[in-house]
Coordinates of C-alpha atoms and ligand atoms in Angstrom, one line a residue:
M1 CA -30.9 263.8 -25.1
V2 CA -26.8 262.6 -24.7
E3 CA -25.2 265.5 -22.2
H4 CA -22.5 267.3 -24.0
R5 CA -19.4 267.7 -22.2
K6 CA -16.6 269.9 -23.0
P7 CA -12.7 268.2 -22.9
I8 CA -10.1 270.1 -21.4
P9 CA -6.4 269.8 -22.1
V10 CA -5.3 266.9 -20.0
A11 CA -2.4 269.2 -18.0
E12 CA -5.5 271.7 -17.0
A13 CA -6.9 268.7 -15.7
V14 CA -3.8 267.5 -13.9
E15 CA -3.6 270.9 -12.3
R16 CA -7.5 271.4 -11.3
V17 CA -6.7 268.1 -9.4
I18 CA -3.8 268.9 -8.0
K19 CA -5.2 272.4 -6.4
K20 CA -8.1 270.3 -4.5
A21 CA -5.2 268.4 -2.7
Q22 CA -5.8 268.6 1.1
A23 CA -2.6 267.6 3.4
L24 CA -3.2 264.8 5.5
G25 CA -1.4 265.5 8.4
T26 CA 1.9 263.8 9.5
E27 CA 3.0 260.3 11.8
R28 CA 5.7 259.1 13.2
V29 CA 6.9 255.7 11.9
A30 CA 10.3 253.6 13.2
L31 CA 13.6 254.1 10.3
G32 CA 12.9 250.6 9.5
D33 CA 9.6 250.8 8.1
S34 CA 10.1 254.2 7.0
Y35 CA 11.4 253.3 3.1
G36 CA 8.7 254.3 0.4
R37 CA 7.4 257.2 3.0
I38 CA 7.5 261.2 2.1
L39 CA 9.2 262.9 4.7
A40 CA 7.7 265.3 6.7
E41 CA 10.5 267.0 8.1
P42 CA 13.4 268.7 7.4
V43 CA 17.5 266.6 7.8
K44 CA 19.8 268.9 8.9
A45 CA 23.5 267.2 9.7
S46 CA 23.2 267.6 13.6
H47 CA 27.5 266.4 13.5
D48 CA 30.1 266.3 10.9
V49 CA 30.6 263.2 9.2
P50 CA 32.6 261.7 9.7
P51 CA 32.9 262.9 12.8
F52 CA 36.6 262.8 13.0
N53 CA 39.5 261.7 10.7
R54 CA 40.0 258.9 9.8
S55 CA 42.1 256.1 8.0
P56 CA 40.4 255.0 4.6
Y57 CA 42.6 252.4 4.0
D58 CA 44.5 249.4 5.9
G59 CA 48.5 250.9 6.5
F60 CA 50.0 252.8 9.0
A61 CA 49.5 256.1 10.3
I62 CA 52.7 258.9 10.3
R63 CA 53.7 262.1 10.7
S64 CA 54.0 263.6 7.5
Q65 CA 57.3 265.3 8.6
D66 CA 59.0 261.8 9.0
S67 CA 59.0 260.6 5.4
A68 CA 60.5 264.3 4.1
G69 CA 63.7 262.9 1.6
A70 CA 62.2 259.4 1.7
S71 CA 63.0 257.5 -1.9
G72 CA 64.0 254.4 -3.4
E73 CA 67.9 254.5 -2.0
N74 CA 67.2 256.2 0.9
R75 CA 64.3 254.5 2.3
K76 CA 62.7 255.7 5.4
R77 CA 61.8 253.4 9.1
F78 CA 59.4 253.5 11.0
E79 CA 59.0 252.0 14.1
V80 CA 55.4 250.8 14.9
I81 CA 54.1 251.2 17.9
D82 CA 50.3 250.5 18.3
H83 CA 47.7 248.3 16.4
I84 CA 44.1 249.5 15.7
G85 CA 41.0 248.2 13.9
A86 CA 37.9 250.3 13.0
G87 CA 36.0 251.1 16.2
A88 CA 39.0 251.5 18.6
V89 CA 41.1 254.5 19.8
S90 CA 44.6 254.1 20.0
G91 CA 45.8 256.0 23.3
K92 CA 49.5 256.8 21.9
T93 CA 50.9 259.9 20.8
V94 CA 53.0 259.3 17.7
Q95 CA 56.3 260.3 17.5
E96 CA 59.4 261.3 15.5
G97 CA 60.0 257.9 13.4
E98 CA 57.1 256.4 14.7
A99 CA 54.0 254.8 13.3
V100 CA 51.0 252.9 14.5
R101 CA 49.2 250.0 12.0
I102 CA 45.6 250.9 11.4
M103 CA 42.9 249.7 9.8
T104 CA 40.3 251.3 7.4
G105 CA 37.8 253.6 10.1
A106 CA 39.7 254.1 12.4
P107 CA 40.7 257.6 13.7
L108 CA 43.9 258.9 13.1
P109 CA 46.1 258.6 16.3
A110 CA 47.4 262.2 17.7
G111 CA 50.5 263.8 16.8
T112 CA 50.1 261.4 12.8
D113 CA 48.9 263.5 10.0
S114 CA 48.6 260.9 6.8
V115 CA 47.9 257.0 5.9
V116 CA 51.1 254.6 4.2
M117 CA 49.1 252.0 2.4
F118 CA 50.2 248.6 3.0
E119 CA 50.8 248.4 -0.6
Q120 CA 53.4 251.5 -0.1
T121 CA 55.1 249.9 2.3
V122 CA 58.0 246.8 3.6
D123 CA 56.8 245.6 6.7
S124 CA 59.3 243.1 8.8
G125 CA 56.5 243.8 11.8
S126 CA 58.5 245.5 14.5
S127 CA 58.2 248.4 11.5
I128 CA 58.7 249.3 8.0
T129 CA 60.1 251.1 5.7
I130 CA 58.9 253.9 3.0
R131 CA 59.9 254.7 -0.2
K132 CA 58.2 258.7 -0.7
P133 CA 57.4 261.1 1.4
F134 CA 53.9 261.6 2.3
E135 CA 52.1 265.1 2.9
A136 CA 50.0 266.7 5.5
L137 CA 46.4 264.5 5.3
E138 CA 47.7 262.9 2.2
N139 CA 45.2 259.6 2.6
V140 CA 43.5 261.0 5.4
S141 CA 39.7 261.2 5.3
L142 CA 37.9 264.1 7.0
Q143 CA 36.5 265.3 9.3
G144 CA 33.3 266.7 8.0
E145 CA 34.5 266.0 4.6
D146 CA 31.0 264.1 3.5
M147 CA 28.6 266.3 5.7
Q148 CA 29.2 269.1 7.8
K149 CA 27.4 269.8 11.2
G150 CA 24.3 272.5 10.4
D151 CA 24.5 271.2 6.6
A152 CA 20.7 271.0 5.0
I153 CA 21.4 267.6 4.3
I154 CA 17.9 266.5 2.9
E155 CA 14.5 268.6 2.2
S156 CA 10.9 267.9 3.7
G157 CA 8.8 266.4 1.1
S158 CA 11.0 264.2 -0.4
F159 CA 10.2 260.5 -1.0
I160 CA 12.1 258.4 1.2
H161 CA 14.5 256.1 -0.8
P162 CA 17.7 253.4 0.8
G163 CA 20.5 256.3 0.6
T164 CA 17.9 258.7 2.8
V165 CA 17.8 255.9 5.4
A166 CA 20.8 255.7 5.3
V167 CA 21.6 259.2 6.3
L168 CA 18.6 258.9 8.8
A169 CA 20.4 256.2 10.5
T170 CA 23.4 258.2 10.2
F171 CA 22.8 261.3 12.1
G172 CA 20.0 258.8 14.8
Y173 CA 16.4 258.8 14.0
A174 CA 15.5 255.7 14.9
E175 CA 12.1 256.9 14.4
V176 CA 11.3 259.7 11.6
I177 CA 8.5 262.0 10.6
V178 CA 6.4 261.2 7.8
A179 CA 3.4 262.3 5.9
R180 CA 0.2 260.3 6.9
L181 CA -1.2 257.4 4.3
P182 CA -4.4 258.4 2.8
V183 CA -7.2 255.9 3.3
V184 CA -8.0 255.1 -0.5
G185 CA -11.2 253.1 -1.2
I186 CA -11.8 251.6 -4.4
L187 CA -15.0 250.8 -5.8
S188 CA -15.5 248.6 -8.7
T189 CA -19.2 249.1 -10.8
G190 CA -21.1 247.2 -13.8
T191 CA -23.4 244.7 -13.4
E192 CA -21.7 242.3 -15.5
L193 CA -18.2 242.5 -13.0
L194 CA -17.5 238.7 -11.8
D195 CA -15.4 238.1 -8.9
V196 CA -11.8 237.1 -9.4
S197 CA -12.6 233.6 -8.1
E198 CA -16.0 233.4 -9.7
P199 CA -16.6 231.0 -13.4
L200 CA -17.0 233.0 -16.5
V201 CA -21.0 232.9 -17.3
P202 CA -22.4 234.3 -20.5
G203 CA -22.7 238.0 -20.5
K204 CA -19.9 238.5 -17.4
I205 CA -16.5 238.9 -17.3
R206 CA -14.2 239.4 -13.9
N207 CA -13.2 242.6 -12.2
S208 CA -9.5 243.0 -13.1
N209 CA -10.0 247.3 -12.6
G210 CA -10.6 246.8 -9.1
P211 CA -7.3 244.2 -8.2
M212 CA -5.3 246.2 -10.7
I213 CA -5.9 249.8 -8.8
A214 CA -5.2 247.9 -5.2
A215 CA -1.8 247.1 -7.4
Q216 CA -0.7 250.3 -8.6
L217 CA -1.4 251.6 -4.7
M218 CA 0.3 248.9 -3.4
R219 CA 3.4 250.5 -5.7
M220 CA 2.5 253.6 -4.2
G221 CA 2.6 251.9 -0.8
I222 CA -0.3 252.5 -0.1
R223 CA -2.7 249.7 1.5
C224 CA -6.4 250.0 -0.1
R225 CA -10.0 249.6 1.2
T226 CA -12.1 247.6 -1.0
Y227 CA -15.8 248.1 -1.3
G228 CA -15.7 245.2 -3.7
M229 CA -18.5 245.5 -7.0
S230 CA -21.8 247.2 -7.3
A231 CA -24.3 246.6 -9.9
D232 CA -25.1 249.0 -12.3
D233 CA -28.3 250.6 -9.8
L234 CA -28.5 254.1 -9.0
D235 CA -29.7 253.5 -5.1
A236 CA -27.5 251.0 -4.2
S237 CA -24.7 252.5 -5.9
F238 CA -25.6 255.7 -4.2
A239 CA -25.6 254.3 -0.8
V240 CA -22.1 252.6 -1.3
V241 CA -20.5 255.7 -2.5
K242 CA -22.0 257.6 -0.3
Q243 CA -20.3 255.3 3.0
A244 CA -17.3 255.0 1.2
A245 CA -16.3 258.3 0.9
E246 CA -17.0 259.4 4.3
E247 CA -14.9 256.3 5.5
T248 CA -12.1 257.6 3.2
D249 CA -9.9 260.5 2.2
I250 CA -10.2 259.6 -1.8
L251 CA -12.6 256.7 -3.3
I252 CA -11.7 255.5 -7.1
T253 CA -14.4 254.2 -8.6
T254 CA -14.2 252.2 -11.7
G255 CA -17.1 252.5 -14.5
G256 CA -20.1 254.1 -14.9
V257 CA -18.7 257.2 -15.4
S258 CA -19.8 257.5 -19.6
V259 CA -23.3 259.0 -21.2
G260 CA -24.2 254.8 -21.5
D261 CA -28.2 254.4 -19.9
F262 CA -26.6 252.6 -17.1
D263 CA -23.8 255.0 -16.3
F264 CA -24.9 256.3 -12.2
L265 CA -21.9 257.8 -11.3
P266 CA -22.6 261.9 -13.0
A267 CA -26.0 261.7 -11.1
I268 CA -24.7 260.0 -8.3
Y269 CA -21.8 262.6 -7.9
E270 CA -25.4 265.5 -8.3
R271 CA -26.9 263.3 -5.3
L272 CA -23.7 264.2 -3.5
G273 CA -23.8 267.8 -4.0
A274 CA -20.3 267.0 -5.6
D275 CA -18.3 269.6 -7.0
V276 CA -17.0 268.2 -10.0
L277 CA -13.9 269.2 -11.4
F278 CA -14.2 267.8 -15.0
N279 CA -15.8 265.1 -16.5
K280 CA -14.3 264.9 -20.3
V281 CA -10.5 265.3 -21.0
A282 CA -8.7 265.3 -23.9
M283 CA -7.0 262.7 -24.1
R284 CA -7.4 258.9 -25.3
P285 CA -7.8 256.6 -24.0
G286 CA -10.0 258.0 -20.8
S287 CA -11.6 261.0 -22.3
V288 CA -14.6 260.1 -19.6
T289 CA -12.4 260.4 -16.3
T290 CA -13.8 262.3 -14.3
V291 CA -12.9 263.9 -10.6
A292 CA -14.9 265.4 -8.2
V293 CA -14.6 267.0 -4.7
A294 CA -17.3 266.5 -1.7
N295 CA -16.9 267.4 1.6
G296 CA -13.0 267.6 0.9
K297 CA -13.0 263.8 0.1
Y298 CA -11.5 263.2 -3.6
L299 CA -14.1 261.2 -5.7
F300 CA -12.0 259.5 -8.9
G301 CA -14.6 258.2 -11.5
L302 CA -12.2 256.1 -13.9
S303 CA -13.5 254.5 -16.9
G304 CA -14.9 251.2 -16.7
N305 CA -12.1 250.6 -19.7
P306 CA -8.9 248.9 -18.5
S307 CA -6.1 250.8 -19.9
A308 CA -8.2 254.2 -19.2
C309 CA -8.4 252.9 -15.6
F310 CA -5.2 252.3 -15.4
T311 CA -4.3 255.3 -17.3
G312 CA -6.5 257.4 -15.4
F313 CA -5.1 256.3 -12.2
E314 CA -1.5 257.4 -13.2
L315 CA -2.3 260.7 -14.6
F316 CA -4.5 262.0 -12.0
V317 CA -4.8 259.7 -8.7
R318 CA -0.7 259.2 -8.1
P319 CA -0.2 263.3 -8.3
A320 CA -3.0 263.6 -6.3
I321 CA -2.3 261.3 -3.4
L322 CA 1.7 263.0 -3.8
K323 CA 0.5 266.2 -3.6
M324 CA -1.8 264.9 -0.1
M325 CA 1.6 263.6 1.3
G326 CA 3.4 266.9 0.8
A327 CA 5.8 265.2 -1.6
D328 CA 7.7 267.5 -4.0
K329 CA 7.8 265.1 -6.7
L330 CA 4.6 264.8 -7.7
Y331 CA 4.6 263.4 -11.6
L332 CA 5.7 260.7 -13.2
P333 CA 9.3 260.6 -14.6
H334 CA 9.4 261.2 -17.7
T335 CA 12.0 260.8 -21.3
Q336 CA 11.9 261.0 -24.4
A337 CA 13.1 257.9 -26.9
V338 CA 12.7 256.5 -30.8
L339 CA 9.1 254.9 -31.5
A340 CA 9.7 252.1 -32.6
E341 CA 7.0 250.8 -35.6
D342 CA 4.7 253.2 -36.8
F343 CA 1.7 254.4 -35.4
E344 CA -0.3 255.1 -37.9
K345 CA -3.8 256.2 -35.9
P346 CA -4.7 259.8 -35.7
N347 CA -6.4 261.2 -33.2
P348 CA -7.7 264.6 -32.1
F349 CA -6.7 263.9 -28.6
T350 CA -4.0 263.4 -26.6
R351 CA -2.8 259.6 -26.8
F352 CA -1.4 257.4 -24.2
I353 CA 0.1 254.2 -25.5
R354 CA 1.2 251.8 -23.1
A355 CA 4.6 250.8 -24.3
A356 CA 7.8 249.2 -23.5
Y357 CA 10.7 251.2 -23.2
D358 CA 14.0 250.0 -22.9
G359 CA 16.4 252.6 -22.4
A360 CA 16.4 254.2 -26.0
S361 CA 13.4 253.0 -28.2
V362 CA 9.7 252.7 -27.1
Q363 CA 7.2 250.0 -28.6
P364 CA 3.2 249.5 -28.3
A365 CA 2.9 247.1 -26.1
G366 CA 0.5 245.3 -28.8
F367 CA -3.6 245.2 -28.8
N368 CA -4.2 249.2 -28.4
M369 CA -7.7 249.7 -27.6
S370 CA -9.5 251.4 -24.2
N371 CA -10.9 247.7 -23.5
A372 CA -7.2 245.9 -23.6
V373 CA -5.7 244.3 -20.9
S374 CA -2.5 242.7 -22.3
S375 CA -1.1 246.0 -23.3
I376 CA -0.8 247.2 -19.7
A377 CA 0.7 244.0 -18.5
R378 CA 3.7 243.9 -21.2
G379 CA 3.8 247.7 -20.6
N380 CA 6.4 249.9 -18.2
A381 CA 5.9 253.3 -19.7
L382 CA 3.4 255.5 -21.6
I383 CA 4.4 257.1 -25.3
V384 CA 2.6 260.4 -24.8
L385 CA 1.6 261.2 -28.6
P386 CA 0.4 265.0 -28.9
G387 CA -2.8 265.3 -30.7
G388 CA -3.0 265.8 -34.6
T389 CA -4.7 264.6 -38.0
R390 CA -1.6 262.5 -38.8
G391 CA -0.1 259.4 -37.5
Y392 CA 3.7 259.2 -36.2
Q393 CA 6.7 257.3 -38.0
A394 CA 9.1 255.0 -36.7
G395 CA 11.9 257.1 -35.7
T396 CA 10.7 259.9 -34.5
M397 CA 11.5 260.9 -30.9
V398 CA 8.3 260.9 -28.6
D399 CA 7.5 262.3 -24.9
V400 CA 7.6 259.0 -22.6
L401 CA 6.2 258.6 -19.0
L402 CA 7.7 256.2 -17.0
L403 CA 5.7 253.7 -14.6
G404 CA 7.3 252.2 -11.5
V405 CA 10.0 254.2 -10.9
E406 CA 9.9 255.1 -7.6
E407 CA 10.6 258.8 -7.3
G408 CA 8.9 260.5 -9.3
S409 CA 9.9 264.2 -11.6
N410 CA 9.1 267.7 -10.0
E411 CA 7.4 268.7 -13.1
W412 CA 4.9 268.0 -15.4
A413 CA 6.6 267.6 -18.3
L414 CA 4.5 267.6 -21.4
Ligands
AMP501 P1 -17.7 251.9 -18.1 O1 -16.6 252.7 -18.3 O2 -18.6 251.0 -17.3 O3 -18.7 252.1 -19.5 O4 -16.9 250.3 -18.7 C1 -16.2 250.2 -19.9 C2 -16.1 249.0 -19.9 O5 -14.9 248.8 -19.5 C3 -16.8 247.8 -20.4 O6 -16.6 246.6 -21.5 C4 -17.5 246.9 -19.3 O7 -17.4 245.8 -19.3 C5 -15.7 247.3 -18.6 N1 -15.2 246.9 -17.4 C6 -15.9 247.5 -16.3 N2 -15.4 247.8 -15.3 C7 -14.5 246.9 -15.3 C8 -14.0 246.5 -14.3 N3 -13.5 246.6 -12.8 N4 -13.0 245.5 -14.9 C9 -12.5 244.9 -16.4 N5 -13.3 245.9 -17.3 C10 -14.5 246.4 -16.7
MG502 MG1 -20.3 249.9 -17.2

């Protein structure tokens, strides 16, 4: 008799998975290795930025009061008494009618409070003239205008992108505390599987899921451990799964979670005494996606069908990993776009369609079956069509999940 499974909504499945996440702890890495990691300490400004009043232009620093009354007919003359570039500090204190030639980034010399750009002067070398008055602090980049000492700048849990790295460098973080990366294992199950390097023989196919998931992990900055492929044999698969689960924080298996005669993952979960969070999700593809927890370790049982496997990773594995790392943005970024072609096939379950999104419209990426490989390659997004009895017409606004965007969203927006 075929076991009856009760499907749960996708949002509930995501919720159940995330709830089980256990914090991984933290480690220190060199700033240069921090890109793509999750920050595990808040960043406060330890000093003002800029740290001193400085010139935002190449020009001349003057005392603004000396420019009062300047005009085309009444040009004011300044004697140039010093010359500084960025990184230098003038030793002079500027007196009435004097100026210092100053380059972008150099601190304003004592006595000065404004900067006249080169273009606003007639320059004769030892002196300049100007034709308009300047106000105090005109053309001055003020100490602390960007960040003030004590300001909270970046929260713990943030994704470290190049801008984050710039802030960390500004405040002297040669090392950064980041979330530890999970140890993730991949095991591809199926007697039909060949390794990438093997020639095709009748009845067999090459394992595409294993390398695909490894790449999905790489996209998150995580290198996986591969447990290779196992034939559909209960005892042999159990032994590998048991060992892999001991050696990893997360074990991702592909295939064998359905109700076929050679689908042994359900029996393996039972033997392990695992807590099965769900084994049926109201979605296409990937309704058989199963997530279990055993001894605090996640076991993700993804469908063997490549499109289902891919989608299962993005919907469930990705947010679980991010939650373990204490990330604040767990979900795929979400937008809406115009459906570029009719999608006739109705479905009672929510459908995720591999698609090409161009910033305005979104187009299904070809052959649309759960066993498709080509559409994964052609897509950069997933169209989300709520379940129902009708299809969808071209021109309809639809929900879209974006793939491969380095920073996610902080809400499950569907
Ligand atoms: P299963 O989930 O084991 O019932 O497999 C569903 C379908 O996906 C079958 O047609 C399998 O041959 C195929 N499949 C399973 N594992 C893989 C894999 N690692 N790479 C490519 N296709 C797979
Ligand atoms: Mg199988």
